Short mmCIF file of C-alpha atoms in Angstrom, two decimals:
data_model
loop_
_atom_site.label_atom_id
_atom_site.label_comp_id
_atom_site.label_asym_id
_atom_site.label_seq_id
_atom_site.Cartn_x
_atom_site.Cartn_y
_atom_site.Cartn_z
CA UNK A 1 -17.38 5.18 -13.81
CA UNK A 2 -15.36 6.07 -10.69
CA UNK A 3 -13.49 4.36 -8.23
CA UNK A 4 -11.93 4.48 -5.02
CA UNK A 5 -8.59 3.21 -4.00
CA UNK A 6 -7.35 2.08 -0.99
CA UNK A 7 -3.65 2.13 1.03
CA UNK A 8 -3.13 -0.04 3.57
CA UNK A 9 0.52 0.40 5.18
CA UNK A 10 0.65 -2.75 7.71
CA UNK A 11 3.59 -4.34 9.62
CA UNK A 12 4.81 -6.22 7.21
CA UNK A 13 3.16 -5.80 3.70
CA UNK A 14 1.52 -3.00 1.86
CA UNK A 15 -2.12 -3.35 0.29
CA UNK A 16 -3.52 -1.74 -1.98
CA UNK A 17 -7.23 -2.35 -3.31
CA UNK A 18 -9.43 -0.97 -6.06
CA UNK A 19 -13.45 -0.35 -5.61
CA UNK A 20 -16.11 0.77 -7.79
CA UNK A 21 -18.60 3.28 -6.29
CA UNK A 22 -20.69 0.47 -5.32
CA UNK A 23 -18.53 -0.95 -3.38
CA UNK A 24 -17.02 -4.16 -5.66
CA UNK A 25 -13.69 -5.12 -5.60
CA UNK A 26 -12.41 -4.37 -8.88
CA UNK A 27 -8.69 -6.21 -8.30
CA UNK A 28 -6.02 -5.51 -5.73
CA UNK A 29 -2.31 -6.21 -4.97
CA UNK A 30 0.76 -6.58 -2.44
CA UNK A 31 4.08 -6.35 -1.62
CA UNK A 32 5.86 -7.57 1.58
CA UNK A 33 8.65 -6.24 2.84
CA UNK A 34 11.49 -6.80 5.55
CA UNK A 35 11.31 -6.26 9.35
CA UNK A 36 15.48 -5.58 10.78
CA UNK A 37 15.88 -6.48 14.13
CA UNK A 38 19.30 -5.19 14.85
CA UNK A 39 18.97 -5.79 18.63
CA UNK A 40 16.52 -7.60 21.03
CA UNK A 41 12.87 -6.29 20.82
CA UNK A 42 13.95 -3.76 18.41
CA UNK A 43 11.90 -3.76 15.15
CA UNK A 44 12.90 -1.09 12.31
CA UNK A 45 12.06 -0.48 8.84
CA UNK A 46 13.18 1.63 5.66
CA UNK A 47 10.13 3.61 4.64
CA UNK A 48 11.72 3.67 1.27
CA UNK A 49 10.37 0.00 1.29
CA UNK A 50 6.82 1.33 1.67
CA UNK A 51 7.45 3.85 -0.80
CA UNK A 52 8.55 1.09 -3.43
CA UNK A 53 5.55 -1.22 -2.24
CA UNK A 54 3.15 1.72 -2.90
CA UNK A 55 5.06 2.67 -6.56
CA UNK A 56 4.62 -1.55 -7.47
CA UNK A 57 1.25 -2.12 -5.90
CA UNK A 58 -0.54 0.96 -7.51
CA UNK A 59 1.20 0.19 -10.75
CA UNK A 60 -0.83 -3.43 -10.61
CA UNK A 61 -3.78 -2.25 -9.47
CA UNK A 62 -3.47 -0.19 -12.62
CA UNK A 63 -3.02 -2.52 -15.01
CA UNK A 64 -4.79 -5.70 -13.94
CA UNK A 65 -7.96 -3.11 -14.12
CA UNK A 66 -7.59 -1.27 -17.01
CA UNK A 67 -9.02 2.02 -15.80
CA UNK A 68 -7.99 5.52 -17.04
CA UNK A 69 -6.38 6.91 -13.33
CA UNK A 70 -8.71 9.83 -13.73
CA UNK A 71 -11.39 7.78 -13.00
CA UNK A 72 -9.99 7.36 -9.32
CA UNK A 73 -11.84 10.20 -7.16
CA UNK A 74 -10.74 9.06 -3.83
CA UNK A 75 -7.46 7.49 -2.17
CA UNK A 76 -8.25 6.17 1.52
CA UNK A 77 -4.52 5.45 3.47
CA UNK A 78 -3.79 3.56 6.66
CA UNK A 79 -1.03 2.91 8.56
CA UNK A 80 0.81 0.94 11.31
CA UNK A 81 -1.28 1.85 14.32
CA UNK A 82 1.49 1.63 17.15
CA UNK A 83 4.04 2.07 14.54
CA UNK A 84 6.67 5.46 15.36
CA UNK A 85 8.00 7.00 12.29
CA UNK A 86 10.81 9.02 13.44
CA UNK A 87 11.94 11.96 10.74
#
């Protein structure tokens, strides 16, 4: 069988979710993380947070399923919409 697995960077937690072809919900998992606000109306985060929340999230999914990672054949991602990742 093959599945598809999906990335879902948001404002404050990361989600991650595991389909079959069909379209079932196999399991899924997530991690919050923190929001600074060093000043007034200033929001910033560590994308080494999302990084970790990806690592522990996909390692879940893994294992609550069962499935052999080769069977994944597609990873969907998305992100903070209004969200500026400076680099």
């Amino acid at each position: 069988m093959s599945y598809l697995l999906g990335i879902d960077i948001g404002t404050s937690r990361l989600k991650t979710i595991l389909v079959s072809e069909d379209g079932k919900i196999i399991t899924e998992s997530s991690v919050e993380y923190p929001i600074d606000r060093p000043h007034p109306k200033w929001a910033e985060q560590d994308p080494q947070n999302w990084w970790q929340a990806v690592k522990d999230t996909l390692a879940e999914v893994l294992l609550k399923s069962k499935i052999n990672p080769k069977e994944i054949k597609c990873i969907g991602l998305s992100g903070q919409m209004l969200g500026a990742v400076i680099i």
